[in-house]
Coordinates of C-alpha atoms in Angstrom, one line a residue:
Chain A
X1 CA 80.6 148.5 139.6
X2 CA 81.7 148.8 136.0
X3 CA 85.1 150.3 136.8
X4 CA 88.6 149.5 135.7
X5 CA 87.5 146.6 133.5
X6 CA 86.0 149.1 131.0
X7 CA 89.5 150.3 129.9
X8 CA 90.7 146.7 129.8
X9 CA 87.9 145.6 127.5
X10 CA 88.4 148.7 125.3
X11 CA 92.1 147.8 124.9
X12 CA 91.1 144.2 124.1
X13 CA 88.7 145.4 121.4
X14 CA 91.3 147.7 120.0
X15 CA 93.8 144.9 119.8
X16 CA 91.4 142.7 117.9
X17 CA 90.9 145.5 115.4
X18 CA 94.7 146.1 115.1
X19 CA 95.2 142.4 114.4
X20 CA 92.6 142.6 111.6
X21 CA 90.4 140.0 113.3
X22 CA 87.5 142.2 114.2
X23 CA 84.3 140.7 112.8
X24 CA 81.8 143.2 111.5
X25 CA 78.2 142.1 110.7
X26 CA 76.6 143.1 107.5
X27 CA 72.9 143.8 107.9
X28 CA 70.5 141.9 105.6
X29 CA 66.9 143.2 105.2
X30 CA 65.5 140.3 103.2
X31 CA 65.0 136.5 103.8
X32 CA 68.1 134.3 103.2
X33 CA 68.1 133.4 99.5
X34 CA 70.2 133.3 96.3
X35 CA 69.7 137.1 96.1
X36 CA 69.6 139.1 99.3
X37 CA 69.0 142.8 100.0
X38 CA 71.5 144.5 102.3
X39 CA 70.8 147.5 104.5
X40 CA 72.4 149.9 102.0
X41 CA 69.6 149.0 99.6
X42 CA 71.7 147.0 97.2
X43 CA 70.8 143.5 96.0
X44 CA 73.6 141.1 95.9
X45 CA 74.0 137.4 94.9
X46 CA 74.8 135.4 98.0
X47 CA 77.7 132.9 97.8
X48 CA 78.5 132.8 101.5
X49 CA 75.5 131.2 103.1
X50 CA 75.3 127.5 104.1
X51 CA 72.0 127.5 102.3
X52 CA 73.1 124.6 100.2
X53 CA 69.7 123.2 99.2
X54 CA 68.0 126.6 99.0
X55 CA 65.6 125.6 101.8
X56 CA 66.2 128.6 104.1
X57 CA 63.2 130.4 102.5
X58 CA 61.6 127.6 100.5
X59 CA 57.8 128.1 100.4
X60 CA 57.0 124.5 101.5
X61 CA 59.4 124.8 104.5
X62 CA 57.9 128.2 105.5
X63 CA 54.4 126.8 105.2
X64 CA 55.3 123.8 107.4
X65 CA 56.7 126.2 110.1
X66 CA 53.5 128.3 110.0
X67 CA 51.3 125.2 110.2
X68 CA 53.2 123.9 113.2
X69 CA 52.9 127.2 115.0
X70 CA 49.1 126.7 114.8
X71 CA 49.1 123.1 115.9
X72 CA 52.0 123.0 118.4
X73 CA 52.5 126.6 119.5
X74 CA 55.5 128.9 119.7
X75 CA 57.7 127.6 122.4
X76 CA 57.9 124.8 125.0
X77 CA 59.2 126.8 128.0
X78 CA 60.9 123.7 129.2
X79 CA 63.8 121.3 128.7
X80 CA 63.0 118.0 127.1
X81 CA 62.8 115.9 130.2
X82 CA 60.5 118.1 132.3
X83 CA 57.6 119.0 129.9
X84 CA 59.3 119.9 126.6
X85 CA 58.9 116.8 124.5
X86 CA 56.1 116.9 121.9
X87 CA 55.1 114.2 119.4
X88 CA 56.8 116.1 116.6
X89 CA 60.2 116.0 118.5
X90 CA 60.0 112.2 118.6
X91 CA 58.8 112.2 114.9
X92 CA 61.8 114.3 113.8
X93 CA 64.2 112.1 115.8
X94 CA 62.8 109.0 114.1
X95 CA 63.0 110.6 110.6
X96 CA 66.6 111.5 111.1
X97 CA 67.5 108.0 112.2
X98 CA 65.6 106.6 109.2
X99 CA 67.5 109.0 106.9
X100 CA 70.9 107.7 108.1
X101 CA 69.8 104.1 108.8
X102 CA 70.8 104.5 112.5
X103 CA 69.1 103.3 115.6
X104 CA 68.1 106.5 117.4
X105 CA 68.6 110.3 117.3
X106 CA 68.8 113.1 119.9
X107 CA 67.9 116.7 119.0
X108 CA 69.9 119.7 120.4
X109 CA 69.3 123.4 120.2
X110 CA 72.4 123.7 118.1
X111 CA 75.0 121.5 116.4
X112 CA 77.5 123.2 118.7
X113 CA 75.7 121.6 121.6
X114 CA 75.5 118.2 119.8
X115 CA 79.3 118.3 119.4
X116 CA 80.0 119.9 122.7
X117 CA 77.8 117.5 124.6
X118 CA 78.8 114.1 123.1
X119 CA 82.2 113.4 124.6
X120 CA 81.9 113.9 128.3
X121 CA 79.0 111.5 128.8
X122 CA 80.5 108.7 126.8
X123 CA 84.3 108.9 127.5
X124 CA 85.8 107.7 130.7
X125 CA 89.2 108.8 131.9
X126 CA 91.1 106.1 130.1
X127 CA 89.4 106.5 126.8
X128 CA 91.6 108.2 124.2
X129 CA 90.2 110.2 121.4
X130 CA 91.6 111.1 118.0
X131 CA 91.3 114.5 116.6
X132 CA 92.5 116.0 113.4
X133 CA 94.4 119.2 113.3
Chain B
X1 CA 91.2 121.4 111.8
X2 CA 88.0 120.6 113.7
X3 CA 85.1 122.9 114.5
X4 CA 85.3 124.9 117.7
X5 CA 82.4 122.9 119.2
X6 CA 84.4 119.6 118.9
X7 CA 87.5 121.2 120.5
X8 CA 85.4 122.6 123.4
X9 CA 83.6 119.2 123.8
X10 CA 86.9 117.4 124.0
X11 CA 88.2 119.9 126.5
X12 CA 85.3 119.2 128.8
X13 CA 86.0 115.5 128.9
X14 CA 88.7 113.7 130.7
X15 CA 89.7 111.4 127.9
X16 CA 93.3 111.3 126.7
X17 CA 93.6 113.1 123.4
X18 CA 95.8 112.2 120.4
X19 CA 95.8 114.4 117.3
X20 CA 96.6 113.3 113.8
X21 CA 97.4 115.4 110.8
X22 CA 94.3 116.2 108.6
X23 CA 93.3 113.1 106.6
X24 CA 96.8 111.6 107.1
X25 CA 96.1 107.8 107.5
X26 CA 99.7 106.9 108.4
X27 CA 99.7 109.4 111.2
X28 CA 96.3 108.2 112.4
X29 CA 97.6 104.6 112.5
X30 CA 100.7 105.8 114.5
X31 CA 98.4 107.5 117.0
X32 CA 96.1 104.4 117.3
X33 CA 99.2 102.3 118.0
X34 CA 100.3 104.8 120.6
X35 CA 96.9 104.6 122.3
X36 CA 97.1 100.8 122.5
X37 CA 100.6 101.0 124.0
X38 CA 99.2 103.3 126.6
X39 CA 96.6 100.7 127.4
X40 CA 93.5 102.5 126.1
X41 CA 90.2 100.8 127.0
X42 CA 88.0 102.5 124.4
X43 CA 89.0 104.6 121.4
X44 CA 87.1 106.9 119.1
X45 CA 88.3 108.6 115.9
X46 CA 86.7 112.0 115.3
X47 CA 86.6 113.8 112.0
X48 CA 84.6 116.3 110.0
X49 CA 82.8 114.7 107.0
X50 CA 83.5 117.7 104.8
X51 CA 86.2 120.2 105.9
X52 CA 84.5 123.5 105.7
X53 CA 87.4 125.7 104.6
X54 CA 88.6 123.5 101.7
X55 CA 85.5 121.6 100.8
X56 CA 87.3 118.2 100.8
X57 CA 85.7 115.0 102.0
X58 CA 87.4 113.0 104.7
X59 CA 88.7 109.5 103.6
X60 CA 86.1 107.7 105.7
X61 CA 86.5 104.4 104.0
X62 CA 90.2 104.3 105.1
X63 CA 89.3 105.7 108.5
X64 CA 86.7 102.9 109.1
X65 CA 89.2 100.2 108.0
X66 CA 91.7 101.5 110.6
X67 CA 89.0 101.7 113.2
X68 CA 88.1 98.1 112.6
X69 CA 91.8 97.0 112.8
X70 CA 92.4 98.9 116.0
X71 CA 89.0 98.4 117.6
X72 CA 88.0 102.1 117.6
X73 CA 84.7 103.8 117.2
X74 CA 84.2 106.5 114.5
X75 CA 82.4 109.8 114.9
X76 CA 81.8 112.3 112.1
X77 CA 80.5 115.8 112.0
X78 CA 78.2 116.1 108.9
X79 CA 77.3 119.8 109.2
X80 CA 78.7 120.7 105.8
X81 CA 77.4 117.5 104.1
X82 CA 74.0 116.4 105.4
X83 CA 71.3 116.5 102.8
X84 CA 73.4 116.8 99.6
X85 CA 76.7 114.8 99.6
X86 CA 76.3 111.4 98.0
X87 CA 73.9 110.3 95.3
X88 CA 70.9 110.3 97.7
X89 CA 72.2 113.2 99.7
X90 CA 72.7 111.3 102.9
X91 CA 76.2 112.7 103.3
X92 CA 79.9 111.7 103.2
X93 CA 79.1 108.3 104.7
X94 CA 77.1 107.6 101.5
X95 CA 79.8 109.1 99.3
X96 CA 82.5 107.0 100.8
X97 CA 80.4 103.9 101.0
X98 CA 80.5 103.5 104.8
X99 CA 76.8 103.6 105.7
X100 CA 76.4 101.5 108.8
X101 CA 80.1 101.7 109.8
X102 CA 79.9 105.1 111.5
X103 CA 79.0 104.9 115.2
X104 CA 78.2 108.5 115.9
X105 CA 77.0 111.2 113.4
X106 CA 76.4 114.8 114.4
X107 CA 74.7 117.3 112.1
X108 CA 72.9 120.6 112.0
X109 CA 69.5 121.7 110.9
X110 CA 71.0 125.2 110.5
X111 CA 72.7 124.8 107.1
X112 CA 71.3 122.7 104.2
X113 CA 68.4 121.2 106.2
X114 CA 66.4 124.3 106.5
X115 CA 68.9 126.7 107.9
X116 CA 67.1 127.9 111.1
X117 CA 68.9 126.3 114.0
X118 CA 69.1 123.0 115.9
X119 CA 71.4 120.0 115.7
X120 CA 71.4 116.3 116.3
X121 CA 73.4 113.3 117.2
X122 CA 72.4 110.0 115.7
X123 CA 73.8 106.5 116.0
X124 CA 73.7 103.4 118.3
X125 CA 70.8 103.3 120.7
X126 CA 72.8 102.9 123.9
X127 CA 74.8 106.0 123.0
X128 CA 71.7 108.1 122.3
X129 CA 70.0 106.8 125.5
X130 CA 73.0 107.8 127.6
X131 CA 73.2 111.2 126.0
X132 CA 69.6 111.8 127.0
X133 CA 70.6 111.1 130.6
X134 CA 73.9 112.9 130.8
X135 CA 74.5 115.3 127.9
X136 CA 74.5 118.7 129.6
X137 CA 73.5 120.9 126.6
X138 CA 70.5 118.6 126.1
X139 CA 69.6 118.5 129.8
X140 CA 69.9 122.2 130.4
X141 CA 68.7 123.9 127.2
X142 CA 65.2 124.4 126.0
X143 CA 63.5 122.0 123.6
X144 CA 63.9 122.9 119.9
X145 CA 61.0 125.3 119.0
X146 CA 58.0 123.5 117.5
X147 CA 58.0 125.6 114.2
X148 CA 61.6 124.5 113.5
X149 CA 60.7 120.9 114.3
X150 CA 57.7 121.0 112.0
X151 CA 59.6 122.6 109.2
X152 CA 62.5 120.1 109.6
X153 CA 60.1 117.2 109.3
X154 CA 59.0 118.7 106.1
X155 CA 62.6 119.0 104.9
X156 CA 63.3 115.3 105.6
X157 CA 60.0 114.4 103.7
X158 CA 61.1 116.5 100.8
X159 CA 64.6 114.8 100.7
X160 CA 63.0 111.4 100.9
X161 CA 60.7 112.1 98.0
X162 CA 63.3 113.0 95.4
X163 CA 66.9 114.2 94.9
X164 CA 66.1 117.2 92.7
X165 CA 67.6 119.8 95.1
X166 CA 70.9 118.0 95.6
X167 CA 71.1 117.3 91.9
X168 CA 70.7 120.9 91.1
X169 CA 73.3 121.9 93.7
X170 CA 75.7 119.4 92.1
X171 CA 75.2 120.7 88.6
X172 CA 75.5 124.3 89.9
X173 CA 78.8 123.4 91.6
X174 CA 80.1 121.7 88.5
X175 CA 79.1 124.6 86.3
X176 CA 80.8 127.2 88.6
X177 CA 84.0 125.1 88.9
X178 CA 84.2 124.6 85.2
X179 CA 83.8 128.3 84.5
X180 CA 86.3 129.3 87.1
X181 CA 88.9 126.8 85.9
X182 CA 88.5 127.9 82.4
X183 CA 89.1 131.5 83.4
X184 CA 92.4 130.4 85.0
X185 CA 91.5 130.6 88.7
X186 CA 93.3 128.3 91.1
X187 CA 90.5 126.4 92.9
X188 CA 90.4 123.5 95.3
X189 CA 88.5 120.9 93.3
X190 CA 86.7 119.0 96.1
X191 CA 83.5 116.9 96.2
X192 CA 81.3 119.3 98.1
X193 CA 79.5 122.6 97.4
X194 CA 82.3 124.6 98.8
X195 CA 84.7 126.0 96.2
X196 CA 87.8 127.8 97.6
X197 CA 89.4 130.3 95.2
X198 CA 93.0 130.3 96.2
X199 CA 94.7 133.7 96.5
X200 CA 97.3 132.8 99.1
X201 CA 97.7 136.5 100.2
X202 CA 95.5 137.7 103.1
X203 CA 95.3 141.3 102.0
X204 CA 94.4 140.3 98.4
X205 CA 91.6 138.0 99.7
X206 CA 90.0 141.0 101.5
X207 CA 90.5 143.4 98.6
X208 CA 89.0 140.9 96.1
X209 CA 86.0 140.2 98.4
X210 CA 85.3 143.9 98.7
X211 CA 85.5 144.5 95.0
X212 CA 83.3 141.5 94.3
X213 CA 80.6 142.9 96.7
X214 CA 80.7 146.2 94.7
X215 CA 80.0 144.0 91.6
X216 CA 77.0 142.5 93.4
X217 CA 78.7 139.2 94.5
X218 CA 78.7 138.5 98.2
X219 CA 81.6 136.3 99.1
X220 CA 84.0 136.2 102.1
X221 CA 87.8 136.1 102.1
X222 CA 89.4 133.8 104.7
X223 CA 92.9 134.1 105.9
X224 CA 95.1 133.1 108.9
X225 CA 94.1 132.0 111.6
X226 CA 90.9 130.6 110.0
X227 CA 93.1 128.9 107.4
X228 CA 96.8 128.2 107.5
X229 CA 99.3 131.0 106.9
X230 CA 99.9 131.8 103.2
X231 CA 96.7 129.9 102.2
X232 CA 94.3 132.9 102.0
X233 CA 91.3 132.3 99.8
X234 CA 87.8 133.3 98.9
X235 CA 85.3 130.7 99.9
X236 CA 82.4 130.3 97.4
X237 CA 79.4 128.3 98.6
X238 CA 77.0 127.2 96.0
X239 CA 73.3 126.7 96.5
X240 CA 70.4 124.9 94.8
X241 CA 68.7 128.3 94.9
X242 CA 71.2 129.8 92.4
X243 CA 70.1 130.0 88.8
X244 CA 72.5 129.9 85.8
X245 CA 72.3 133.7 85.4
X246 CA 73.6 134.1 89.0
X247 CA 76.5 131.7 88.3
X248 CA 77.4 133.5 85.1
X249 CA 77.3 136.9 86.8
X250 CA 79.6 135.6 89.6
X251 CA 82.1 134.0 87.1
X252 CA 82.1 137.2 85.1
X253 CA 82.6 139.4 88.2
X254 CA 85.5 137.1 89.3
X255 CA 87.1 137.5 85.9
X256 CA 86.7 141.3 85.9
X257 CA 88.0 141.8 89.4
X258 CA 90.6 139.0 89.0
X259 CA 92.1 140.9 86.0
X260 CA 92.1 144.2 87.9
X261 CA 94.0 142.6 90.8
X262 CA 96.3 140.6 88.5
X263 CA 95.0 137.2 89.8
X264 CA 94.3 135.9 86.3

């Protein structure tokens, strides 16, 4: 039952707002690009995307995504080790290794997962780690 | 200050953790000595390649020297560098001339390299092989969607062919920084495409960002706890998609709003 916790969560949200830490989301109604259209209808020049190389809506990148939908489908409905590894997953892993001159690459659903999933498998109890703060 | 994902990742593992002040090599050496005194079997130094809030590049050459001296591995997070830092765009490891000396590199496909989603870890083959066996987010999350994979292959092909996009980004960044300095703004002059315009006051950073949006310039003001107290700023991120007219409009809007708010 969604009981007492409702008031608790409302208070938490209120506190986030009072601390000035509440994150609102601005709605964009165009592709990500140098100029974007926001839901109020205005066009603004975007200087807060991580779209450093302008590839987020580059025609060649969009075309490659479309082509791959036709040749390799929409989703894999699987993790990698059951039935989720296609030839293109291996090809991309090799290309990234080639780009860096490293020996091998592993893909993740997000960089958050790459960082979040690297330490536990590699580091035993006695292995110290340096972290900047 | 590391990204939340590194902090979470470290929390999940049982390793003993030592922290050193951002890019402070004396402190890093002190911590390495401490680890040795405590009988550490393996050591790994972890840093961001580019620090996302100030746009500065980590001193990887010095970090690698210390790593060699104290027998430690080096891991870097290249999320804000991959594809455009360094003359070929490889990243901070190229910029700091340490190609081949970094043991683990993590990066994202969700920023410069296409911007959709997905990430990667690249490095020594035993490390990657073990991650495929034991890394929980890899084992228990779906495969990256084929369309993203196909588009990302295209991105790496484009980057291998020429450096025109990173060259344009660099010239855009230089142009913007020059204009802002000339107008009297206090900017952090780093080596990346992130240009923080320092305002120091949290409220002012929000006011200025709001006014700039009214002028058609979309930027975000950052303040504590995202950046240290009293170091509020507007973070400007340049793109190869920007044209000169976009940059001129932004500089002019900064000057107009900056004068209104007595910043310049």
